[in-house]
């Protein structure tokens, strides 16, 4: 016992310590009460919401995309059910273990799964798509191990299906998951990671109508993210159906006739601008994109030297070759530089000074008038006709018929083509020469067009001079069948041209098929007007033995000649003479178009001797 006179008595010291302890405890309880008051009264709503969020999950239900159908209601694009694998990052209690298990099930590296999980950390409560379109083996494996996979779930959803595979693929487009680059842009701020988006063609252009309105369900989950009960559900609303101007039967015939070729086939109603068929080759199977295509697979398609993603009908451009002779003929007749009786001799070559320009036919065609020159596609005739008409008039008429400007289809970037500018060039460069005019007169040199531009041009020749904007969507309809929007023909302008000029050119084009270079397009009972063309890729004599440097083959046409209902343009890349490779493709299209369903009248046509095929 202490004997210090300054020490308080033992009982007094104990009492002091008790008071101090009670005071500390009291202060602690007071602080706790203040904290509870702050949390429950001032911040109560906020923390209640956080608590609710922690046990409730909102699961989006993807709306089925609308169908895409042809003009007769035949399905071109539909949906099929598929099972997808999702994960909600917030519910993954052991990321490393879950990543390892998923890697084993999916047959990928753990690092790949972890990287995918990391993508969802910015939106931890948002379900993240891991794998689309699971096969049966994978679904069974996930179900068997679901207790070891907190936050992982299987969901059924509609996925895009293209029942005919690659038919009209470049026109229809494809659907794939919205990518990170798109998600970073303001226009896609309402999209979720893993959500689908139309990426090309009709799927992209009309995505806002096709995609519909997603629904969702609110589900209560336990601490491991497992569903306990459904709290609420909002049903998704299906997207609208898109009816195209395409005729599936004509499309299939064009696809079959063009098998094994590169280039394009396009058919249009020349009196309305409605596209009836559109083939672009090489192409792709859009079903590949309906699944989660790998980066390597995408790179293989995107970097393919044959450009399968390009729609050659309106995004590619080529020298028109002898097709351009139609513009030279019209320019000559309209300006008075030529008449139907204008004659030139063709010995098989033409000299301009010391420069020699050959005809496609060795030995030449002899003396021809304008009709004969068109029917036989005589180069030498048009060398001389072009010099007489002049490049300015040729270009003026070409622009009037839609060359040198985008056709306005509205399905993505469109090739403008090119027309010569005869104005003096920049200092130090040679000016326009007569030789340039000679080359341009047969659609070479600086004359470049897209197949769609030539389709608009030949349609105007067929219909009396009206330039129509080409279009592919006939109407948009709700799931109930109610028409939401309907599209009508749009005449851009009327070409100022004498009726007798067009009548003459149409009859000359009729001769091309009945007795000239386009005879392989002939269909019994259907008067077809056409023009063949062969466009050089390199100088004559160069590139022999190299298939990719072989000439392009063209054929433009319409029928019936006196009541045109369909115009067809065929371009075969590196195919050679248009009369040999392109005209037979057009024939198959006409045979399909004039079958029983189409009300096209068949009339008699005179038989003619078998012509020499060229150009």
Coordinates of C-alpha atoms in Angstrom, one line a residue:
X1 CA 0.0 0.0 0.0
X2 CA 1.3 3.4 -0.9
X3 CA 2.4 5.8 1.9
X4 CA 2.6 8.8 -0.4
X5 CA 0.7 11.6 1.5
X6 CA -0.3 13.2 -1.8
X7 CA -2.0 10.0 -3.1
X8 CA -5.8 10.0 -2.8
X9 CA -7.5 7.3 -0.8
X10 CA -8.1 4.1 -2.8
X11 CA -11.9 4.5 -2.9
X12 CA -11.6 8.0 -4.2
X13 CA -9.2 7.0 -7.0
X14 CA -11.5 4.1 -8.1
X15 CA -14.5 6.5 -8.2
X16 CA -12.5 8.9 -10.4
X17 CA -11.6 6.2 -12.9
X18 CA -15.2 5.0 -13.1
X19 CA -16.4 8.5 -13.8
X20 CA -13.8 8.9 -16.6
X21 CA -14.8 5.6 -18.2
X22 CA -18.5 6.4 -18.0
X23 CA -17.8 9.8 -19.6
X24 CA -15.9 8.2 -22.5
X25 CA -18.6 5.6 -23.0
X26 CA -21.2 8.3 -23.0
X27 CA -19.4 10.3 -25.5
X28 CA -19.0 7.2 -27.7
X29 CA -22.7 6.4 -27.5
X30 CA -23.6 10.0 -28.2
X31 CA -21.3 9.9 -31.3
X32 CA -23.0 6.6 -32.4
X33 CA -26.4 8.1 -31.9
X34 CA -25.4 11.2 -33.9
X35 CA -24.1 8.9 -36.7
X36 CA -27.2 6.8 -36.8
X37 CA -29.3 10.0 -36.9
X38 CA -27.2 11.2 -39.8
X39 CA -27.4 7.9 -41.7
X40 CA -31.1 7.2 -41.1
X41 CA -32.5 10.8 -41.2
X42 CA -30.3 12.9 -43.3
X43 CA -28.9 10.2 -45.6
X44 CA -31.6 7.6 -45.2
X45 CA -33.0 7.8 -48.7
X46 CA -29.6 7.5 -50.3
X47 CA -28.5 4.5 -48.3
X48 CA -31.8 2.8 -48.7
X49 CA -31.4 3.1 -52.5
X50 CA -27.9 1.7 -52.2
X51 CA -29.2 -1.2 -50.2
X52 CA -32.0 -1.9 -52.6
X53 CA -29.6 -1.7 -55.5
X54 CA -27.3 -4.2 -53.8
X55 CA -30.1 -6.8 -53.7
X56 CA -32.0 -6.0 -56.8
X57 CA -30.8 -6.4 -60.4
X58 CA -32.3 -5.0 -63.5
X59 CA -31.9 -7.4 -66.4
X60 CA -32.5 -5.9 -69.9
X61 CA -34.6 -8.0 -72.3
X62 CA -33.5 -7.3 -75.8
X63 CA -36.3 -6.5 -78.2
X64 CA -36.5 -8.7 -81.3
X65 CA -35.4 -6.8 -84.4
X66 CA -38.0 -6.4 -87.1
X67 CA -37.9 -8.7 -90.1
X68 CA -36.6 -7.6 -93.5
X69 CA -38.8 -8.8 -96.4
X70 CA -38.9 -8.5 -100.1
X71 CA -41.5 -6.6 -102.0
X72 CA -43.8 -9.7 -102.0
X73 CA -43.5 -10.3 -98.2
X74 CA -40.9 -13.1 -98.5
X75 CA -38.5 -13.2 -95.6
X76 CA -34.9 -12.1 -96.2
X77 CA -33.9 -11.5 -92.6
X78 CA -35.5 -12.9 -89.4
X79 CA -34.5 -13.9 -85.9
X80 CA -33.8 -17.2 -84.1
X81 CA -33.5 -17.9 -80.3
X82 CA -30.1 -18.3 -78.8
X83 CA -28.5 -18.6 -75.3
X84 CA -25.9 -16.1 -74.2
X85 CA -23.6 -16.1 -71.2
X86 CA -23.6 -13.0 -69.0
X87 CA -21.9 -11.9 -65.9
X88 CA -22.7 -9.1 -63.4
X89 CA -19.3 -7.9 -62.1
X90 CA -20.6 -6.7 -58.8
X91 CA -21.9 -10.2 -58.0
X92 CA -18.6 -11.9 -58.7
X93 CA -17.3 -12.6 -55.2
X94 CA -14.0 -14.2 -56.3
X95 CA -13.0 -12.9 -59.7
X96 CA -9.9 -15.1 -60.1
X97 CA -11.8 -18.3 -59.3
X98 CA -14.7 -17.4 -61.6
X99 CA -12.3 -16.4 -64.4
X100 CA -10.5 -19.7 -64.1
X101 CA -13.7 -21.7 -64.2
X102 CA -15.1 -19.7 -67.2
X103 CA -11.9 -20.1 -69.1
X104 CA -12.1 -23.8 -68.7
X105 CA -15.7 -24.0 -69.8
X106 CA -15.3 -21.6 -72.8
X107 CA -11.9 -23.0 -73.9
X108 CA -10.1 -19.6 -73.7
X109 CA -7.3 -18.2 -71.5
X110 CA -8.0 -16.9 -68.0
X111 CA -6.4 -13.6 -69.0
X112 CA -9.0 -13.2 -71.8
X113 CA -11.9 -13.7 -69.4
X114 CA -10.3 -11.4 -66.8
X115 CA -9.9 -8.7 -69.4
X116 CA -13.5 -9.0 -70.4
X117 CA -14.6 -8.8 -66.8
X118 CA -12.4 -5.7 -66.4
X119 CA -14.4 -4.0 -69.2
X120 CA -17.5 -4.1 -67.0
X121 CA -16.0 -2.6 -63.9
X122 CA -17.2 0.9 -64.9
X123 CA -20.8 -0.4 -64.8
X124 CA -20.6 -3.1 -62.1
X125 CA -24.3 -3.6 -61.8
X126 CA -24.8 -3.9 -65.6
X127 CA -24.8 -7.5 -66.9
X128 CA -21.8 -8.0 -69.3
X129 CA -22.0 -10.3 -72.3
X130 CA -19.3 -12.9 -72.2
X131 CA -20.2 -15.3 -75.0
X132 CA -23.0 -15.3 -77.6
X133 CA -24.8 -18.2 -79.1
X134 CA -23.7 -21.0 -76.7
X135 CA -23.6 -24.6 -77.9
X136 CA -25.4 -27.3 -75.9
X137 CA -22.1 -28.6 -74.4
X138 CA -21.3 -25.2 -73.0
X139 CA -24.8 -24.5 -71.6
X140 CA -24.7 -27.9 -69.8
X141 CA -21.3 -27.1 -68.3
X142 CA -22.4 -23.7 -67.0
X143 CA -25.5 -25.2 -65.4
X144 CA -23.6 -28.0 -63.7
X145 CA -21.2 -25.5 -62.1
X146 CA -23.6 -22.6 -61.5
X147 CA -23.0 -22.7 -57.7
X148 CA -19.3 -22.0 -58.4
X149 CA -20.1 -19.1 -60.7
X150 CA -21.7 -16.3 -58.7
X151 CA -22.9 -13.5 -60.9
X152 CA -22.9 -15.7 -64.0
X153 CA -26.2 -16.3 -65.8
X154 CA -27.6 -17.8 -69.0
X155 CA -30.2 -15.8 -71.0
X156 CA -32.2 -16.5 -74.1
X157 CA -32.5 -13.7 -76.7
X158 CA -33.3 -13.3 -80.3
X159 CA -30.4 -13.2 -82.7
X160 CA -30.3 -12.2 -86.3
X161 CA -30.7 -14.9 -88.9
X162 CA -30.2 -14.8 -92.6
X163 CA -31.9 -17.9 -93.9
X164 CA -30.5 -17.6 -97.4
X165 CA -26.9 -17.1 -96.2
X166 CA -25.1 -14.5 -98.3
X167 CA -28.0 -13.5 -100.6
X168 CA -28.0 -9.7 -101.0
X169 CA -25.6 -9.5 -98.1
X170 CA -23.9 -6.2 -99.1
X171 CA -27.4 -4.7 -99.5
X172 CA -28.9 -6.0 -96.3
X173 CA -25.8 -5.5 -94.2
X174 CA -25.1 -7.2 -90.9
X175 CA -25.7 -6.8 -87.1
X176 CA -22.9 -7.1 -84.5
X177 CA -22.1 -6.0 -81.0
X178 CA -21.5 -2.3 -80.6
X179 CA -17.8 -1.8 -80.2
X180 CA -15.8 0.2 -77.7
X181 CA -15.0 3.0 -80.2
X182 CA -18.7 3.4 -80.9
X183 CA -19.6 3.4 -77.2
X184 CA -17.2 6.3 -76.7
X185 CA -19.2 8.5 -79.1
X186 CA -22.1 10.6 -78.0
X187 CA -24.5 9.2 -80.6
X188 CA -24.2 5.7 -79.0
X189 CA -24.4 6.9 -75.3
X190 CA -27.6 5.0 -74.7
X191 CA -26.2 1.7 -75.9
X192 CA -25.0 -1.0 -73.4
X193 CA -21.8 -3.1 -73.9
X194 CA -22.8 -6.2 -75.7
X195 CA -25.8 -4.6 -77.3
X196 CA -26.4 -5.2 -81.0
X197 CA -26.3 -2.6 -83.7
X198 CA -26.9 -2.6 -87.5
X199 CA -23.4 -2.0 -88.9
X200 CA -24.0 -1.8 -92.7
X201 CA -26.6 -1.7 -95.5
X202 CA -30.3 -1.7 -94.7
X203 CA -29.6 -3.0 -91.1
X204 CA -27.5 0.2 -90.4
X205 CA -29.6 2.8 -92.3
X206 CA -32.9 1.7 -90.8
X207 CA -31.5 0.5 -87.4
X208 CA -33.7 3.0 -85.4
X209 CA -36.8 1.4 -86.9
X210 CA -35.7 -2.2 -86.9
X211 CA -34.2 -2.4 -83.4
X212 CA -37.4 -1.9 -81.4
X213 CA -37.6 -1.0 -77.7
X214 CA -35.9 -3.2 -75.1
X215 CA -37.8 -4.4 -72.0
X216 CA -36.4 -5.5 -68.7
X217 CA -37.1 -7.3 -65.4
X218 CA -36.2 -6.4 -61.8
X219 CA -35.0 -9.5 -59.9
X220 CA -34.1 -9.9 -56.3
X221 CA -30.8 -11.7 -55.7
X222 CA -29.0 -13.2 -52.8
X223 CA -25.4 -12.3 -51.7
X224 CA -24.0 -14.6 -54.4
X225 CA -26.0 -12.9 -57.1
X226 CA -28.5 -15.8 -57.5
X227 CA -32.0 -14.9 -58.4
X228 CA -34.6 -15.2 -55.6
X229 CA -37.7 -13.8 -57.1
X230 CA -39.0 -11.6 -60.0
X231 CA -40.0 -8.2 -58.7
X232 CA -41.3 -6.6 -61.9
X233 CA -41.1 -7.0 -65.7
X234 CA -41.6 -4.7 -68.7
X235 CA -42.1 -6.6 -72.0
X236 CA -39.9 -5.6 -74.9
X237 CA -41.5 -4.1 -78.1
X238 CA -40.5 -5.7 -81.3
X239 CA -38.9 -3.6 -84.0
X240 CA -40.7 -2.6 -87.2
X241 CA -40.6 -4.8 -90.4
X242 CA -38.9 -3.4 -93.4
X243 CA -40.3 -4.2 -96.8
X244 CA -37.8 -3.8 -99.6
X245 CA -38.3 -3.1 -103.3
X246 CA -36.2 -6.2 -103.9
X247 CA -37.8 -9.2 -105.7
X248 CA -36.3 -12.3 -104.0
X249 CA -36.9 -14.4 -107.1
X250 CA -35.0 -12.0 -109.3
X251 CA -32.3 -11.6 -106.7
X252 CA -31.8 -15.4 -106.4
X253 CA -31.5 -15.6 -110.2
X254 CA -28.9 -12.9 -110.3
X255 CA -26.9 -14.5 -107.5
X256 CA -26.9 -17.9 -109.3
X257 CA -26.0 -16.4 -112.7
X258 CA -23.1 -14.5 -111.1
X259 CA -21.6 -17.4 -109.1
X260 CA -17.8 -17.5 -109.3
X261 CA -17.5 -14.0 -110.7
X262 CA -16.4 -10.7 -109.1
X263 CA -18.3 -7.5 -109.7
X264 CA -21.9 -6.6 -109.5
X265 CA -25.4 -7.1 -110.9
X266 CA -28.1 -4.4 -110.3
X267 CA -31.7 -4.4 -111.5
X268 CA -34.1 -1.5 -111.3
X269 CA -37.5 -0.4 -112.4
X270 CA -36.6 2.4 -114.8
X271 CA -39.9 4.1 -114.4
X272 CA -39.8 4.4 -110.5
X273 CA -36.2 3.9 -109.4
X274 CA -37.1 0.8 -107.3
X275 CA -34.1 -1.6 -107.0
X276 CA -35.3 -5.1 -107.8
X277 CA -32.0 -6.9 -107.3
X278 CA -28.5 -6.1 -106.1
X279 CA -25.6 -8.5 -106.1
X280 CA -22.0 -7.6 -105.1
X281 CA -19.2 -10.2 -105.2
X282 CA -17.0 -11.2 -103.4
X283 CA -19.3 -11.0 -100.4
X284 CA -19.7 -12.5 -96.9
X285 CA -22.2 -14.5 -94.8
X286 CA -23.9 -12.0 -92.4
X287 CA -24.7 -14.9 -90.1
X288 CA -21.0 -14.8 -89.0
X289 CA -21.6 -11.4 -87.5
X290 CA -24.7 -12.5 -85.6
X291 CA -22.3 -14.4 -83.3
X292 CA -19.5 -12.7 -81.4
X293 CA -16.9 -12.7 -84.2
X294 CA -13.3 -12.8 -83.0
X295 CA -10.8 -10.0 -83.6
X296 CA -8.8 -12.3 -85.9
X297 CA -11.9 -13.2 -88.0
X298 CA -12.9 -9.6 -88.3
X299 CA -9.4 -8.6 -89.4
X300 CA -9.3 -11.3 -92.0
X301 CA -12.6 -10.0 -93.5
X302 CA -11.7 -6.3 -93.1
X303 CA -8.2 -6.6 -94.7
X304 CA -9.2 -9.0 -97.5
X305 CA -7.7 -7.7 -100.7
X306 CA -10.9 -8.5 -102.6
X307 CA -12.9 -6.1 -100.3
X308 CA -15.9 -8.3 -99.5
X309 CA -17.5 -5.6 -97.3
X310 CA -17.6 -3.1 -100.2
X311 CA -20.9 -2.9 -102.1
X312 CA -19.6 -2.7 -105.7
X313 CA -23.0 -1.6 -107.0
X314 CA -22.5 1.9 -105.7
X315 CA -19.2 2.1 -103.8
X316 CA -16.9 1.0 -106.5
X317 CA -16.1 2.8 -109.8
X318 CA -14.6 1.6 -113.1
X319 CA -14.0 2.9 -116.6
X320 CA -17.3 2.4 -118.4
X321 CA -15.7 1.4 -121.7
X322 CA -18.0 1.2 -124.6
X323 CA -21.1 1.9 -122.5
X324 CA -20.0 5.6 -122.7
X325 CA -20.5 5.5 -126.5
X326 CA -24.2 6.0 -125.7
X327 CA -23.4 9.4 -124.2
X328 CA -21.2 10.3 -127.2
X329 CA -24.0 9.4 -129.6
X330 CA -26.6 11.4 -127.6
X331 CA -24.3 14.4 -127.4
X332 CA -23.7 14.3 -131.1
X333 CA -27.3 14.0 -132.0
X334 CA -28.4 16.8 -129.6
X335 CA -25.7 19.2 -130.7
X336 CA -26.1 18.4 -134.4
X337 CA -22.5 17.2 -134.8
X338 CA -23.9 13.8 -135.7
X339 CA -26.9 12.5 -137.5
X340 CA -28.2 8.9 -137.8
X341 CA -26.6 8.9 -141.3
X342 CA -23.2 10.1 -140.3
X343 CA -20.7 7.6 -141.6
X344 CA -17.0 6.8 -140.8
X345 CA -14.8 4.1 -142.2
X346 CA -13.2 1.6 -139.8
X347 CA -10.2 -0.3 -141.2
X348 CA -9.4 -1.6 -137.7
X349 CA -7.3 1.4 -136.5
X350 CA -7.3 5.2 -136.4
X351 CA -4.3 7.6 -136.6
X352 CA -4.3 10.9 -134.8
X353 CA -1.0 12.4 -135.9
X354 CA 1.5 9.6 -135.2
X355 CA -0.6 8.1 -132.5
X356 CA -2.4 4.8 -133.4
X357 CA -5.7 3.9 -131.8
X358 CA -6.9 0.3 -132.5
X359 CA -10.4 -1.1 -132.8
X360 CA -11.3 -4.2 -130.8
X361 CA -11.9 -6.1 -134.1
X362 CA -8.9 -6.8 -136.2
X363 CA -9.5 -5.9 -139.8
X364 CA -12.2 -3.4 -138.8
X365 CA -15.9 -3.0 -139.5
X366 CA -15.8 -1.2 -142.7
X367 CA -18.0 1.9 -143.3
X368 CA -20.7 2.3 -140.6
X369 CA -23.5 4.8 -139.8
X370 CA -24.3 5.7 -136.2
X371 CA -26.7 2.8 -135.6
X372 CA -24.2 0.3 -137.0
X373 CA -21.5 1.8 -134.9
X374 CA -23.6 1.3 -131.7
X375 CA -24.7 -2.2 -132.7
X376 CA -21.2 -3.4 -133.4
X377 CA -19.5 -1.2 -130.8
X378 CA -17.0 0.2 -133.2
X379 CA -14.2 2.0 -131.5
X380 CA -12.8 3.7 -134.6
X381 CA -16.2 5.2 -135.4
X382 CA -16.4 6.7 -132.0
X383 CA -12.8 8.0 -132.0
X384 CA -13.8 10.2 -134.9
X385 CA -17.3 10.9 -133.6
X386 CA -15.8 12.1 -130.3
X387 CA -13.5 14.5 -132.0
X388 CA -16.4 15.9 -134.0
X389 CA -18.7 16.3 -130.9
X390 CA -16.1 17.7 -128.6
X391 CA -15.3 16.9 -125.0
X392 CA -17.3 19.8 -123.5
X393 CA -20.6 18.5 -125.1
X394 CA -19.9 14.9 -124.1
X395 CA -19.3 16.0 -120.5
X396 CA -22.4 18.2 -120.4
X397 CA -24.7 15.4 -121.6
X398 CA -23.0 12.9 -119.2
X399 CA -23.8 15.2 -116.2
X400 CA -27.4 15.6 -117.3
X401 CA -27.7 11.8 -117.3
X402 CA -26.4 11.5 -113.7
X403 CA -22.7 10.7 -114.3
X404 CA -20.2 12.4 -112.0
X405 CA -22.6 12.7 -109.1
X406 CA -23.7 10.2 -106.3
X407 CA -26.9 8.5 -107.2
X408 CA -28.4 9.2 -103.8
X409 CA -29.3 5.6 -102.7
X410 CA -28.6 6.5 -99.0
X411 CA -27.0 3.3 -97.9
X412 CA -23.5 4.6 -97.1
X413 CA -20.7 6.3 -99.0
X414 CA -21.3 6.4 -102.8
X415 CA -18.7 6.7 -105.5
X416 CA -19.0 9.9 -107.5
X417 CA -17.1 8.7 -110.5
X418 CA -15.2 11.2 -112.6
X419 CA -15.7 13.1 -115.8
X420 CA -13.0 14.9 -117.8
X421 CA -12.3 18.6 -117.1
X422 CA -11.1 20.0 -120.4
X423 CA -10.1 23.3 -118.8
X424 CA -6.4 24.2 -118.8
X425 CA -4.6 22.2 -116.1
X426 CA -2.2 23.6 -113.5
X427 CA 1.0 25.2 -114.6
X428 CA 3.6 22.7 -115.6
X429 CA 1.1 20.1 -116.6
X430 CA 0.0 19.3 -120.1
X431 CA -3.4 20.7 -121.2
X432 CA -6.3 18.8 -122.6
X433 CA -5.5 17.3 -126.0
X434 CA -7.3 15.7 -128.9
X435 CA -5.8 12.4 -127.9
X436 CA -7.5 12.7 -124.5
X437 CA -10.8 13.2 -126.3
X438 CA -10.2 10.1 -128.5
X439 CA -9.6 8.0 -125.4
X440 CA -12.6 9.5 -123.5
X441 CA -14.9 8.8 -126.5
X442 CA -14.8 5.0 -125.7
X443 CA -15.1 5.4 -122.0
X444 CA -11.4 5.2 -121.0
X445 CA -8.9 7.6 -119.5
X446 CA -10.5 10.1 -117.1
X447 CA -14.0 8.7 -117.5
X448 CA -15.0 6.7 -114.4
X449 CA -18.4 5.6 -113.3
X450 CA -20.1 3.4 -110.7
X451 CA -22.5 0.6 -111.9
X452 CA -25.3 2.4 -110.1
X453 CA -24.7 5.6 -112.1
X454 CA -24.9 3.6 -115.3
X455 CA -28.1 2.1 -114.1
X456 CA -29.6 5.5 -113.6
X457 CA -28.3 6.6 -117.0
X458 CA -29.7 3.7 -119.0
X459 CA -33.0 3.9 -117.1
X460 CA -33.3 7.6 -118.2
X461 CA -32.7 6.5 -121.8
X462 CA -35.5 3.9 -121.3
X463 CA -38.1 6.1 -119.6
X464 CA -37.8 9.2 -121.8
X465 CA -35.2 11.2 -119.9
X466 CA -36.3 11.2 -116.2
X467 CA -33.5 10.8 -113.7
X468 CA -34.9 8.8 -110.7
X469 CA -33.3 8.5 -107.3
X470 CA -32.7 4.7 -106.8
X471 CA -34.4 3.4 -103.6
X472 CA -34.6 0.0 -101.8
X473 CA -37.2 0.4 -99.0
X474 CA -40.8 0.2 -100.0
X475 CA -42.5 0.6 -96.6
X476 CA -42.0 0.3 -92.9
X477 CA -44.7 -1.7 -91.0
X478 CA -45.4 -2.5 -87.4
X479 CA -45.7 -6.0 -86.1
X480 CA -49.4 -5.7 -86.3
X481 CA -49.2 -5.0 -90.1
X482 CA -50.0 -1.3 -89.8
X483 CA -48.0 0.7 -92.3
X484 CA -45.9 3.3 -90.5
X485 CA -44.2 4.8 -93.4
X486 CA -44.4 4.4 -97.2
X487 CA -41.9 5.5 -99.8
X488 CA -42.6 6.9 -103.3
X489 CA -40.6 7.4 -106.4
X490 CA -38.5 10.5 -106.5
X491 CA -37.8 12.2 -109.9
X492 CA -34.6 14.2 -109.5
X493 CA -34.9 16.0 -112.9
X494 CA -36.0 15.7 -116.5
X495 CA -33.2 15.7 -119.0
X496 CA -33.8 18.2 -121.8
X497 CA -33.5 16.0 -124.8
X498 CA -35.4 15.5 -128.1
X499 CA -37.7 12.5 -128.1
X500 CA -36.4 11.4 -131.5
X501 CA -32.9 11.2 -130.1
X502 CA -33.9 8.8 -127.4
X503 CA -36.0 6.8 -129.8
X504 CA -33.1 6.4 -132.1
X505 CA -30.7 5.3 -129.3
X506 CA -33.3 2.8 -128.0
X507 CA -33.7 1.2 -131.4
X508 CA -29.9 1.0 -131.8
X509 CA -29.6 -0.7 -128.4
X510 CA -32.4 -3.1 -129.5
X511 CA -30.1 -4.0 -132.4
X512 CA -27.2 -4.6 -130.1
X513 CA -29.1 -7.6 -128.6
X514 CA -30.9 -8.8 -131.7
X515 CA -28.0 -8.7 -134.0
X516 CA -24.9 -7.2 -132.4
X517 CA -22.4 -7.7 -129.6
X518 CA -25.1 -8.3 -126.9
X519 CA -26.8 -11.3 -128.5
X520 CA -26.0 -13.5 -125.6
X521 CA -28.6 -11.6 -123.5
X522 CA -31.4 -12.4 -126.0
X523 CA -34.5 -13.9 -124.5
X524 CA -37.2 -15.2 -126.8
X525 CA -40.3 -13.1 -126.9
X526 CA -38.8 -10.2 -124.9
X527 CA -37.4 -7.2 -126.9
X528 CA -34.3 -6.2 -124.9
X529 CA -32.3 -3.1 -125.6
X530 CA -28.7 -3.2 -124.4
X531 CA -25.1 -2.1 -124.8
X532 CA -21.9 -4.1 -124.2
X533 CA -18.7 -2.6 -122.9
X534 CA -15.1 -3.7 -122.2
X535 CA -13.0 -1.5 -120.0
X536 CA -9.2 -1.8 -120.1
X537 CA -7.5 -2.1 -116.8
X538 CA -4.0 -1.5 -118.2
X539 CA -2.7 -0.5 -121.6
X540 CA -3.4 -2.9 -124.4
X541 CA -0.8 -5.6 -124.6
X542 CA 0.3 -5.2 -120.9
X543 CA -0.6 -7.5 -118.1
X544 CA -0.9 -10.6 -120.2
X545 CA -1.2 -13.7 -118.1
X546 CA -2.3 -11.7 -115.0
X547 CA -6.0 -12.4 -114.2
X548 CA -6.3 -9.3 -112.1
X549 CA -5.2 -7.1 -115.0
X550 CA -7.7 -8.5 -117.5
X551 CA -10.4 -6.2 -118.9
X552 CA -13.7 -5.6 -117.1
X553 CA -16.8 -6.7 -118.9
X554 CA -20.0 -4.5 -118.9
X555 CA -23.6 -4.9 -120.1
X556 CA -26.3 -2.3 -119.6
X557 CA -29.9 -2.9 -120.7
X558 CA -33.6 -2.6 -120.3
X559 CA -36.8 -4.4 -121.4
X560 CA -39.3 -4.4 -123.0
X561 CA -37.9 -1.7 -125.2
X562 CA -41.3 0.0 -125.8
X563 CA -42.6 -0.5 -122.3
X564 CA -39.6 -0.7 -120.0
X565 CA -40.2 -2.4 -116.7
X566 CA -36.7 -3.5 -115.7
X567 CA -33.2 -2.2 -116.4
X568 CA -30.2 -4.4 -115.7
X569 CA -26.5 -3.5 -115.3
X570 CA -23.8 -6.2 -115.1
X571 CA -20.1 -5.6 -114.4
X572 CA -17.7 -8.6 -114.3
X573 CA -14.3 -7.6 -112.9
X574 CA -11.5 -8.8 -115.1
X575 CA -13.9 -10.9 -117.1
X576 CA -13.0 -9.9 -120.6
X577 CA -15.5 -9.0 -123.3
X578 CA -18.8 -7.8 -121.9
X579 CA -20.8 -9.5 -124.6
X580 CA -19.3 -12.8 -123.6
X581 CA -19.4 -12.6 -119.8
X582 CA -21.9 -10.0 -118.7
X583 CA -24.7 -10.3 -121.3
X584 CA -25.5 -14.0 -120.3
X585 CA -25.9 -12.9 -116.7
X586 CA -28.4 -10.2 -117.7
X587 CA -30.3 -12.9 -119.7
X588 CA -30.8 -15.0 -116.6
X589 CA -32.1 -11.9 -114.7
X590 CA -34.6 -11.2 -117.5
X591 CA -35.8 -14.8 -117.6
X592 CA -36.6 -14.6 -113.9
X593 CA -38.2 -11.2 -114.1
X594 CA -40.5 -12.1 -116.9
X595 CA -41.7 -15.4 -115.2
X596 CA -45.3 -15.9 -114.2
X597 CA -45.5 -13.6 -111.2
X598 CA -44.4 -10.5 -113.0
X599 CA -47.1 -9.0 -115.4
X600 CA -44.5 -8.3 -118.1
X601 CA -45.9 -8.8 -121.6
X602 CA -44.1 -11.1 -124.0
X603 CA -44.1 -10.0 -127.6
X604 CA -42.6 -11.5 -130.7
X605 CA -39.2 -10.5 -131.9
X606 CA -37.5 -11.2 -135.2
X607 CA -34.8 -13.8 -135.3
X608 CA -31.4 -12.7 -136.6
X609 CA -28.2 -14.3 -137.7
X610 CA -25.7 -15.2 -135.0
X611 CA -23.5 -12.1 -134.6
X612 CA -19.8 -11.8 -133.9
X613 CA -19.4 -11.3 -130.2
X614 CA -16.9 -8.8 -128.8
X615 CA -16.5 -5.6 -126.8

